[in-house]
Amino acid sequence: MTSCDAIIIGGGHNGLVCAALLARKGRKVVLLEAAEEVGGAARTVEFAPGFRVSHVAHVLNQLHPEVIRALDLARHGLALAATNIPTTALSDDGRHLTLHGAFGERLAGELPLGEAETWALLRARLLRFAGALQPFLTQIPPRLRGSGRGDVLALGKLGWTIRRLGREEMREFLRMILMDVADVLEEELSDSRLMGAVAFDAVLGTHLGPRSPTSLLALLHRLAGQADGVPAALALPKGGMGTVAAAIAAAARAAGVEIRTTAPVARILVEADRAVGVALAEGAEIRAPIVVSGANPRTTFLDLLGPRALDAGFVRRIGHVRMRGNAAKLHLALDGLPDGLDPALLAGRLVVAPGIDAVEAAFNPAKYGEASPEPVLEAVIPSLTDPSLAPAGKHVMSVVAQYAPAGLRGGWEAGGPEFRDRILAVLERHLSGLSARVLAAELLTPSDLEARYRMPGGHWHHGELAVDQLLMLRPVHGAGQYATPVPGLYLCGAGSHPGGGVMGAAGLNAARRILAGGSDG
């Protein structure tokens, strides 16, 4: 039996951030990762000989600047192969629309009269609203029940931030915040390509369609990952997303964190109603007064801790957290580039979402456990800006496809090949000759994500980004401030505030909560 000051369960990027920040404050930290390497879903994997790809997350735009600065990630190896990449909304008639800069700062393509000016005004408003939410990404959410002076101040700050928008903008914020993104876009815009691309961004990785209530909030949450009021532009990390996790891991090791891989945790040890350590699957025990879990909340509480350590109401709430994954990932090894698009645009981000109705139509079958017959897609070819990812003259393509529901009728073992062919058929319409270029393909369904990355439901946010599962309600009431009902046990993963994405804010906030001390639960 060994001992330390803090144990981190899970070597995803949030767990690594939390471990590094605790160690930098003098804590002796042991991080335990079940897999052979750290990174979680932020990992670079060779899926065919010589072809490497960011296995789940593949575009970087939310890594929080406070995390970058605090851990000096550039010094530890973080480098970008491409920055400020454009998004091209592909159109069946070849009249593609390209959004340059952060969140479509500049549009390139034929547009209806006045559309660019209208979009500029709407974009600015959405960014102001996201900016009102942005400071709370790196704050511990206030408690609504049993709150203290700090919680009251935090709630007051939220209200004051919204009030500072001005009377008219505050009214619009309050009117729009729970609306669906389709209604907001259709009030202002008319170009189906632009509306489709923005609607796609709003629902990416969620069990929402653009006409689902609160889907605008999902978009604002995505846009809130910005620095100093400037929206983060899209980037591709050099060496794939695994290099982001590697840089954070290097910073953690430099701070003194002991990282153990192939070290799955079997259970969290509780004595006298307090977490006191963990038992590994191999049988060894590690003791510490602080245990921090970066695992999914359902895994943490129901599997590693066990319901007997919790009250029945809390167990019920955890069991009801919605985490039905709806995205699949397709990786393609190509012997060359497809035709039909300028290579400069191929080097950016491609979106196939012909309009709001097309995104909603893709979502509708998922409500009933069926995959979309016409999936909407996000694709990148990162080897165009980072040749190290593929053999000379060859390329990798990485595609996120929606909607691919967890619990597919008939199962993904049978339905996977058909869905892969649907994705290729949609891509082929825009990138002629693509299918003939494919040397190898790998499809990751929600079932694969659950099995390979320990994501219940295959949901990469570890819980739906909905109004009842955000801020102090994430993952549930009673565990919304990183502390849990079991003293000494904390959360630091995507299932806690502010949610998923390669952001690092949950790990940052959890470390601050632990270092601040105070009451648990």
Coordinates of C-alpha atoms in Angstrom, one line a residue:
M1 CA 0.0 0.0 0.0
T2 CA 1.3 3.4 -1.0
S3 CA 0.1 6.9 0.0
C4 CA 0.1 10.4 -1.5
D5 CA -1.8 13.7 -1.1
A6 CA -4.2 13.3 -4.0
I7 CA -5.2 10.5 -6.5
I8 CA -6.5 11.4 -9.9
I9 CA -8.6 8.7 -11.6
G10 CA -8.4 9.0 -15.4
G11 CA -5.7 10.5 -17.6
G12 CA -7.9 12.5 -19.9
H13 CA -6.9 16.1 -20.5
N14 CA -9.0 17.4 -17.6
G15 CA -7.5 14.8 -15.2
L16 CA -4.0 15.8 -16.4
V17 CA -4.7 19.5 -15.9
C18 CA -6.1 19.0 -12.4
A19 CA -3.1 16.8 -11.5
A20 CA -0.6 19.3 -12.8
L21 CA -2.1 22.3 -11.0
L22 CA -2.3 20.4 -7.7
A23 CA 1.3 19.3 -8.0
R24 CA 2.4 22.8 -8.8
K25 CA 1.1 23.8 -5.4
G26 CA 3.2 21.2 -3.6
R27 CA 0.8 18.3 -3.5
K28 CA 2.1 14.8 -4.0
V29 CA -0.2 13.5 -6.8
V30 CA -0.6 10.1 -8.4
L31 CA -2.6 9.9 -11.6
L32 CA -4.1 6.5 -12.7
E33 CA -5.0 5.7 -16.3
A34 CA -6.6 2.4 -17.3
A35 CA -5.4 2.6 -20.9
E36 CA -1.8 2.2 -22.2
E37 CA -1.5 6.0 -22.8
V38 CA -3.0 9.2 -21.4
G39 CA -5.2 11.6 -23.3
G40 CA -8.6 10.0 -23.2
A41 CA -10.6 11.1 -26.2
A42 CA -7.8 13.6 -27.1
R43 CA -5.6 11.0 -28.6
T44 CA -3.7 10.4 -31.8
V45 CA -4.1 6.8 -33.1
E46 CA -2.6 4.9 -36.0
F47 CA -5.8 3.3 -37.6
A48 CA -4.0 1.9 -40.6
P49 CA -0.3 1.3 -41.2
G50 CA 1.3 4.7 -41.5
F51 CA -1.9 6.6 -41.2
R52 CA -2.5 8.5 -37.9
V53 CA -5.5 10.6 -36.9
S54 CA -7.0 12.5 -34.0
H55 CA -9.2 9.6 -32.8
V56 CA -12.2 11.4 -31.4
A57 CA -11.8 15.2 -31.0
H58 CA -10.1 16.5 -34.1
V59 CA -10.4 20.3 -34.2
L60 CA -9.0 22.5 -31.5
N61 CA -10.9 25.7 -30.7
Q62 CA -11.7 25.7 -26.9
L63 CA -8.5 24.9 -25.1
H64 CA -8.8 27.6 -22.4
P65 CA -6.1 30.3 -22.4
E66 CA -5.7 30.1 -18.6
V67 CA -4.8 26.4 -19.0
I68 CA -2.3 27.2 -21.7
R69 CA -0.7 29.9 -19.6
A70 CA -0.8 28.2 -16.3
L71 CA 1.0 25.1 -17.6
D72 CA 3.2 26.8 -20.2
L73 CA 2.1 24.3 -22.8
A74 CA 4.1 25.7 -25.7
R75 CA 7.3 25.0 -23.6
H76 CA 6.1 21.4 -23.1
G77 CA 5.6 20.7 -26.8
L78 CA 2.2 22.1 -27.9
A79 CA 2.4 23.3 -31.5
L80 CA -0.2 24.0 -34.1
A81 CA 0.0 22.7 -37.7
A82 CA -2.7 25.2 -38.9
T83 CA -4.5 28.1 -37.3
N84 CA -7.5 30.1 -38.2
I85 CA -8.7 27.4 -40.6
P86 CA -11.8 28.3 -42.7
T87 CA -15.1 26.4 -42.6
T88 CA -16.6 25.7 -46.0
A89 CA -20.3 24.8 -46.1
L90 CA -20.6 22.5 -49.1
S91 CA -23.5 22.8 -51.5
D92 CA -24.9 20.2 -53.9
D93 CA -24.8 22.7 -56.7
G94 CA -21.2 23.6 -56.2
R95 CA -21.9 27.1 -54.9
H96 CA -20.0 26.6 -51.6
L97 CA -19.9 29.2 -48.9
T98 CA -16.7 29.7 -46.9
L99 CA -16.6 31.2 -43.4
H100 CA -13.2 32.7 -42.7
G101 CA -11.9 33.7 -39.3
A102 CA -13.4 32.9 -36.0
F103 CA -17.1 32.0 -36.3
G104 CA -17.5 33.4 -39.8
E105 CA -15.9 36.7 -39.3
R106 CA -15.8 37.0 -43.1
L107 CA -17.9 35.2 -45.7
A108 CA -16.7 34.2 -49.2
G109 CA -19.3 33.2 -51.8
E110 CA -22.4 34.5 -53.6
L111 CA -24.9 35.6 -51.0
P112 CA -28.4 37.2 -51.1
L113 CA -28.5 41.0 -51.0
G114 CA -27.7 42.3 -47.6
E115 CA -27.0 38.8 -46.1
A116 CA -23.4 39.5 -45.2
E117 CA -24.4 42.7 -43.3
T118 CA -27.2 41.0 -41.5
W119 CA -25.0 38.1 -40.5
A120 CA -22.3 40.5 -39.2
L121 CA -24.9 42.0 -36.8
L122 CA -26.3 38.6 -35.7
R123 CA -22.8 37.2 -35.3
A124 CA -21.8 40.2 -33.1
R125 CA -24.9 39.7 -30.9
L126 CA -24.3 36.0 -30.5
L127 CA -20.7 36.7 -29.5
R128 CA -21.8 39.3 -27.0
F129 CA -24.2 36.8 -25.4
A130 CA -21.5 34.2 -25.4
G131 CA -19.2 36.7 -23.8
A132 CA -21.6 37.2 -21.0
L133 CA -21.3 33.5 -20.2
Q134 CA -17.6 33.2 -20.8
P135 CA -16.3 34.3 -17.3
F136 CA -18.3 31.4 -15.7
L137 CA -16.4 28.7 -17.6
T138 CA -13.5 29.0 -15.1
Q139 CA -15.6 29.7 -12.0
I140 CA -17.0 27.2 -9.5
P141 CA -20.8 27.3 -10.0
P142 CA -22.7 28.8 -7.1
R143 CA -24.9 26.6 -5.0
L144 CA -28.7 27.3 -5.0
R145 CA -29.4 25.6 -1.7
G146 CA -27.4 26.2 1.5
S147 CA -25.5 28.9 -0.3
G148 CA -23.0 31.1 1.4
R149 CA -21.7 34.6 0.8
G150 CA -19.5 33.4 -2.1
D151 CA -22.4 31.7 -3.8
V152 CA -24.6 34.8 -3.5
L153 CA -21.8 37.0 -4.9
A154 CA -21.3 34.6 -7.8
L155 CA -25.1 34.7 -8.6
G156 CA -25.0 38.4 -8.4
K157 CA -22.0 38.6 -10.7
L158 CA -23.9 36.5 -13.3
G159 CA -26.9 38.9 -13.1
W160 CA -24.6 41.9 -13.3
T161 CA -22.7 40.5 -16.4
I162 CA -26.1 40.1 -18.2
R163 CA -27.2 43.6 -17.1
R164 CA -24.1 45.1 -18.5
L165 CA -25.2 44.1 -22.0
G166 CA -27.5 47.1 -21.8
R167 CA -31.3 47.2 -21.5
E168 CA -32.2 46.3 -25.0
E169 CA -29.5 43.5 -25.3
M170 CA -30.4 42.1 -21.9
R171 CA -34.0 41.8 -23.0
E172 CA -32.9 40.0 -26.2
F173 CA -30.6 37.8 -24.2
L174 CA -33.5 36.8 -21.9
R175 CA -35.8 36.3 -24.8
M176 CA -33.4 34.2 -26.9
I177 CA -31.5 32.2 -24.3
L178 CA -34.0 29.2 -24.2
M179 CA -35.0 29.5 -27.9
D180 CA -34.1 26.9 -30.5
V181 CA -31.3 28.0 -32.9
A182 CA -33.5 27.5 -35.9
D183 CA -35.9 30.3 -34.9
V184 CA -33.1 32.7 -34.1
L185 CA -31.5 32.1 -37.5
E186 CA -34.7 32.2 -39.5
E187 CA -35.6 35.6 -37.9
E188 CA -32.6 37.2 -39.5
L189 CA -31.1 35.1 -42.3
S190 CA -32.1 33.6 -45.6
D191 CA -29.1 31.7 -46.9
S192 CA -29.6 28.0 -46.3
R193 CA -25.8 27.2 -46.4
L194 CA -25.0 29.7 -43.7
M195 CA -28.0 28.7 -41.5
G196 CA -27.2 25.0 -42.0
A197 CA -23.5 25.5 -41.0
V198 CA -24.4 27.5 -37.8
A199 CA -27.2 25.1 -36.9
F200 CA -24.8 22.2 -37.3
D201 CA -22.3 23.9 -34.9
A202 CA -25.1 24.4 -32.4
V203 CA -26.0 20.7 -32.2
L204 CA -22.6 19.0 -32.8
G205 CA -22.1 16.2 -30.4
T206 CA -25.5 16.5 -28.8
H207 CA -28.9 14.8 -28.8
L208 CA -30.5 17.9 -30.1
G209 CA -31.8 19.1 -33.5
P210 CA -31.8 22.8 -34.5
R211 CA -35.5 23.0 -33.6
S212 CA -35.0 21.5 -30.2
P213 CA -35.6 23.9 -27.3
T214 CA -32.4 25.4 -25.8
S215 CA -30.3 24.5 -28.9
L216 CA -29.2 28.2 -29.0
L217 CA -27.8 27.8 -25.5
A218 CA -25.7 24.9 -26.9
L219 CA -24.3 27.2 -29.5
L220 CA -23.5 30.0 -27.0
H221 CA -21.8 27.4 -24.8
R222 CA -19.6 26.4 -27.7
L223 CA -18.8 30.1 -28.5
A224 CA -18.1 30.9 -24.9
G225 CA -14.8 29.1 -25.2
Q226 CA -13.0 32.3 -26.1
A227 CA -10.3 34.5 -24.7
D228 CA -10.8 38.2 -23.7
G229 CA -14.0 38.5 -25.7
V230 CA -12.3 37.2 -28.9
P231 CA -13.8 34.0 -30.3
A232 CA -11.4 31.2 -30.6
A233 CA -10.5 30.3 -34.2
L234 CA -10.3 26.7 -35.4
A235 CA -6.9 25.1 -35.3
L236 CA -5.3 21.7 -36.0
P237 CA -2.6 20.6 -33.6
K238 CA 0.7 19.4 -35.0
G239 CA 0.8 15.6 -34.6
G240 CA -2.9 15.4 -33.9
M241 CA -4.9 15.9 -30.8
G242 CA -2.7 13.5 -28.9
T243 CA 0.0 16.1 -28.8
V244 CA -2.3 18.4 -26.7
A245 CA -2.6 15.7 -24.1
A246 CA 1.1 14.9 -24.3
A247 CA 2.0 18.6 -23.6
I248 CA -0.3 18.7 -20.6
A249 CA 1.2 15.3 -19.4
A250 CA 4.7 16.7 -19.8
A251 CA 3.7 19.7 -17.7
A252 CA 2.2 17.4 -15.1
R253 CA 5.4 15.3 -14.9
A254 CA 7.5 18.4 -14.7
A255 CA 5.5 19.4 -11.7
G256 CA 6.1 16.1 -10.0
V257 CA 3.0 14.1 -10.9
E258 CA 3.4 10.3 -11.0
I259 CA 1.5 9.0 -14.0
R260 CA 0.7 5.3 -14.1
T261 CA -0.8 3.8 -17.2
T262 CA -2.5 0.4 -17.5
A263 CA -3.6 1.0 -14.0
P264 CA -7.4 0.6 -13.9
V265 CA -9.2 1.5 -10.7
A266 CA -11.6 -1.2 -9.4
R267 CA -13.2 0.9 -6.6
I268 CA -13.0 4.0 -4.5
L269 CA -12.2 3.2 -0.9
V270 CA -14.5 4.7 1.8
E271 CA -14.0 4.6 5.5
A272 CA -16.1 6.4 8.1
D273 CA -18.1 7.9 5.2
R274 CA -15.1 9.5 3.7
A275 CA -13.0 8.7 0.5
V276 CA -9.6 7.5 1.6
G277 CA -8.1 6.1 -1.5
V278 CA -8.6 3.5 -4.3
A279 CA -8.1 -0.1 -5.0
L280 CA -6.6 -1.1 -8.3
A281 CA -7.8 -3.9 -10.5
E282 CA -4.6 -5.7 -9.8
G283 CA -5.4 -5.7 -6.0
A284 CA -3.0 -3.0 -4.7
E285 CA -4.4 0.0 -2.7
I286 CA -3.3 3.6 -2.8
R287 CA -4.3 5.9 0.0
A288 CA -4.9 9.7 -0.1
P289 CA -7.1 12.2 1.7
I290 CA -8.2 13.5 -1.7
V291 CA -9.6 11.4 -4.6
V292 CA -10.5 13.1 -7.8
S293 CA -12.3 11.4 -10.6
G294 CA -12.1 12.4 -14.2
A295 CA -14.3 9.5 -15.2
N296 CA -17.9 9.8 -16.3
P297 CA -20.1 10.7 -13.2
R298 CA -22.2 7.6 -13.7
T299 CA -19.1 5.4 -13.7
T300 CA -17.7 7.3 -10.7
F301 CA -20.7 7.0 -8.5
L302 CA -22.4 3.8 -9.5
D303 CA -19.5 1.6 -10.4
L304 CA -16.4 2.8 -8.6
L305 CA -18.0 4.2 -5.5
G306 CA -21.2 2.1 -5.4
P307 CA -24.8 3.2 -4.5
R308 CA -24.5 2.1 -0.9
A309 CA -22.2 5.1 -0.1
L310 CA -24.9 7.5 -1.4
D311 CA -28.5 8.4 -0.6
A312 CA -31.2 7.0 -2.8
G313 CA -32.2 10.4 -4.2
F314 CA -28.7 11.2 -5.4
V315 CA -28.4 7.7 -7.0
R316 CA -31.6 8.3 -8.8
R317 CA -30.5 11.7 -10.2
I318 CA -27.2 10.3 -11.4
G319 CA -29.0 7.4 -13.1
H320 CA -31.2 9.9 -14.9
V321 CA -28.4 12.1 -16.3
R322 CA -29.0 12.1 -20.1
M323 CA -26.0 10.9 -22.0
R324 CA -27.2 9.3 -25.3
G325 CA -24.4 9.7 -27.8
N326 CA -25.4 10.7 -31.3
A327 CA -22.1 11.1 -33.2
A328 CA -20.0 8.6 -35.1
K329 CA -16.4 9.1 -36.3
L330 CA -15.1 7.9 -39.7
H331 CA -11.4 7.8 -40.5
L332 CA -10.2 7.3 -44.1
A333 CA -6.8 6.5 -45.4
L334 CA -6.5 8.0 -48.9
D335 CA -4.0 7.4 -51.7
G336 CA -4.5 11.0 -52.9
L337 CA -6.9 14.0 -52.7
P338 CA -10.4 13.9 -54.0
D339 CA -11.5 16.2 -56.8
G340 CA -14.1 19.0 -56.9
L341 CA -12.7 21.4 -54.3
D342 CA -9.8 23.9 -54.2
P343 CA -6.9 22.4 -52.1
A344 CA -6.9 25.5 -50.0
L345 CA -10.4 24.8 -48.9
L346 CA -9.7 21.1 -48.5
A347 CA -7.1 22.1 -45.9
G348 CA -9.8 23.7 -43.8
R349 CA -13.0 22.3 -42.2
L350 CA -15.7 21.0 -44.4
V351 CA -19.4 21.0 -43.3
V352 CA -22.2 19.2 -45.1
A353 CA -25.4 20.6 -43.6
P354 CA -27.4 21.9 -46.6
G355 CA -29.8 23.8 -44.3
I356 CA -31.7 23.9 -41.1
D357 CA -34.4 21.5 -42.4
A358 CA -31.6 19.1 -43.5
V359 CA -30.1 19.0 -40.1
E360 CA -33.5 18.5 -38.4
A361 CA -34.4 15.8 -40.9
A362 CA -31.1 14.0 -40.1
F363 CA -32.0 14.3 -36.4
N364 CA -35.5 13.0 -36.5
P365 CA -34.7 9.3 -37.0
A366 CA -32.4 9.4 -34.0
K367 CA -35.3 10.1 -31.7
Y368 CA -36.5 6.5 -32.5
G369 CA -33.1 4.8 -32.4
E370 CA -32.5 4.9 -36.2
A371 CA -29.4 6.3 -37.9
S372 CA -29.8 9.2 -40.3
P373 CA -30.3 8.2 -44.0
E374 CA -28.6 11.5 -44.9
P375 CA -26.1 12.3 -42.1
V376 CA -24.8 15.8 -41.6
L377 CA -21.0 15.9 -41.5
E378 CA -17.9 17.7 -40.4
A379 CA -14.6 16.7 -42.1
V380 CA -11.0 17.7 -42.1
I381 CA -7.9 16.4 -44.0
P382 CA -5.2 17.3 -41.4
S383 CA -2.4 15.7 -43.5
L384 CA -2.6 18.7 -45.9
T385 CA -1.1 20.9 -43.2
D386 CA 0.7 18.1 -41.2
P387 CA 2.3 15.6 -43.6
S388 CA 3.6 13.6 -40.6
L389 CA 0.1 12.0 -40.3
A390 CA 0.3 10.0 -43.5
P391 CA 2.9 8.4 -45.8
A392 CA 4.3 10.7 -48.5
G393 CA 1.7 11.6 -51.2
K394 CA -1.1 10.1 -49.1
H395 CA -3.7 11.6 -46.8
V396 CA -6.0 11.0 -43.8
M397 CA -9.6 12.3 -43.6
S398 CA -11.4 12.6 -40.3
V399 CA -15.2 12.8 -40.3
V400 CA -17.8 13.4 -37.6
A401 CA -21.2 12.2 -38.6
Q402 CA -24.6 12.9 -37.1
Y403 CA -26.9 11.4 -36.3
A404 CA -25.7 8.0 -35.1
P405 CA -27.8 7.1 -32.0
A406 CA -26.6 5.0 -29.1
G407 CA -28.8 2.0 -28.8
L408 CA -29.3 1.7 -32.6
R409 CA -32.1 -0.6 -33.5
G410 CA -30.6 -3.8 -34.6
G411 CA -27.2 -2.8 -33.1
W412 CA -24.2 -1.1 -34.5
E413 CA -22.4 -4.4 -35.4
A414 CA -25.0 -4.9 -38.1
G415 CA -25.7 -1.2 -38.8
G416 CA -22.2 0.1 -38.8
P417 CA -21.2 -0.9 -42.4
E418 CA -24.4 0.6 -43.9
F419 CA -23.9 3.9 -42.0
R420 CA -20.3 4.1 -43.2
D421 CA -21.5 3.7 -46.8
R422 CA -24.1 6.5 -46.2
I423 CA -21.3 8.8 -45.0
L424 CA -19.2 8.0 -48.0
A425 CA -22.1 8.6 -50.4
V426 CA -22.8 12.0 -49.0
L427 CA -19.1 13.0 -49.2
E428 CA -18.8 11.6 -52.7
R429 CA -21.5 14.0 -54.0
H430 CA -19.2 16.9 -53.1
L431 CA -15.7 15.4 -53.4
S432 CA -15.8 13.3 -56.6
G433 CA -13.6 10.3 -56.7
L434 CA -13.2 10.1 -52.9
S435 CA -14.5 6.5 -52.6
A436 CA -12.0 5.3 -55.2
R437 CA -9.2 6.9 -53.1
V438 CA -10.0 5.0 -49.9
L439 CA -7.3 2.5 -48.9
A440 CA -8.6 1.8 -45.4
A441 CA -11.5 3.0 -43.2
E442 CA -12.4 2.9 -39.5
L443 CA -15.8 3.7 -38.1
L444 CA -16.2 4.5 -34.5
T445 CA -19.9 4.3 -33.4
P446 CA -21.3 5.3 -30.0
S447 CA -20.9 1.7 -28.9
D448 CA -17.2 1.8 -29.9
L449 CA -16.7 5.1 -28.0
E450 CA -18.3 3.6 -24.9
A451 CA -16.2 0.5 -25.0
R452 CA -12.8 2.1 -26.0
Y453 CA -13.1 5.4 -24.1
R454 CA -15.3 4.4 -21.1
M455 CA -18.1 6.9 -22.2
P456 CA -21.5 5.6 -21.1
G457 CA -23.8 6.0 -24.0
G458 CA -20.9 7.0 -26.2
H459 CA -21.5 10.7 -25.4
W460 CA -18.3 12.6 -25.7
H461 CA -19.5 15.3 -23.3
H462 CA -20.2 12.8 -20.6
G463 CA -23.7 14.2 -20.4
E464 CA -26.0 16.3 -22.5
L465 CA -25.3 20.0 -22.7
A466 CA -28.9 21.1 -21.8
V467 CA -30.2 23.8 -19.5
D468 CA -31.0 21.3 -16.7
Q469 CA -27.5 19.8 -17.0
L470 CA -25.3 22.9 -16.9
L471 CA -23.6 25.2 -14.3
M472 CA -24.6 24.2 -10.7
L473 CA -26.8 21.4 -12.1
R474 CA -23.9 19.6 -13.8
P475 CA -23.9 16.6 -13.4
V476 CA -26.6 16.9 -10.8
H477 CA -27.6 18.9 -7.8
G478 CA -25.4 17.8 -4.9
A479 CA -22.2 17.4 -7.1
G480 CA -22.3 20.7 -9.0
Q481 CA -19.2 22.3 -7.4
Y482 CA -16.7 19.5 -8.0
A483 CA -17.1 18.3 -4.4
T484 CA -19.5 15.3 -3.9
P485 CA -21.7 14.0 -1.1
V486 CA -18.8 11.8 0.0
P487 CA -16.1 14.0 1.7
G488 CA -12.7 13.7 0.1
L489 CA -14.2 12.7 -3.3
Y490 CA -14.2 15.3 -6.2
L491 CA -15.0 15.4 -9.9
C492 CA -12.9 16.9 -12.6
G493 CA -14.1 15.5 -15.9
A494 CA -16.3 16.6 -18.8
G495 CA -19.4 15.5 -16.8
S496 CA -18.9 18.4 -14.5
H497 CA -19.0 22.2 -15.2
P498 CA -18.5 23.5 -17.9
G499 CA -18.7 20.3 -19.9
G500 CA -16.9 18.6 -22.7
G501 CA -14.7 19.7 -25.5
V502 CA -10.9 19.9 -25.3
M503 CA -11.1 22.9 -23.0
G504 CA -9.4 21.9 -19.7
A505 CA -11.6 24.2 -17.7
A506 CA -13.2 21.4 -15.6
G507 CA -9.8 20.2 -14.5
L508 CA -8.7 23.8 -13.8
N509 CA -11.8 24.6 -11.7
A510 CA -11.6 21.3 -9.8
A511 CA -8.0 22.0 -8.8
R512 CA -9.0 25.5 -7.6
R513 CA -11.9 24.0 -5.6
I514 CA -9.6 21.5 -3.9
L515 CA -6.9 24.0 -3.2
A516 CA -9.5 26.5 -1.7
G517 CA -10.6 23.9 0.8
G518 CA -13.9 24.4 2.6
S519 CA -16.7 22.1 3.1
D520 CA -17.4 19.1 0.9
G521 CA -20.6 18.1 -0.8

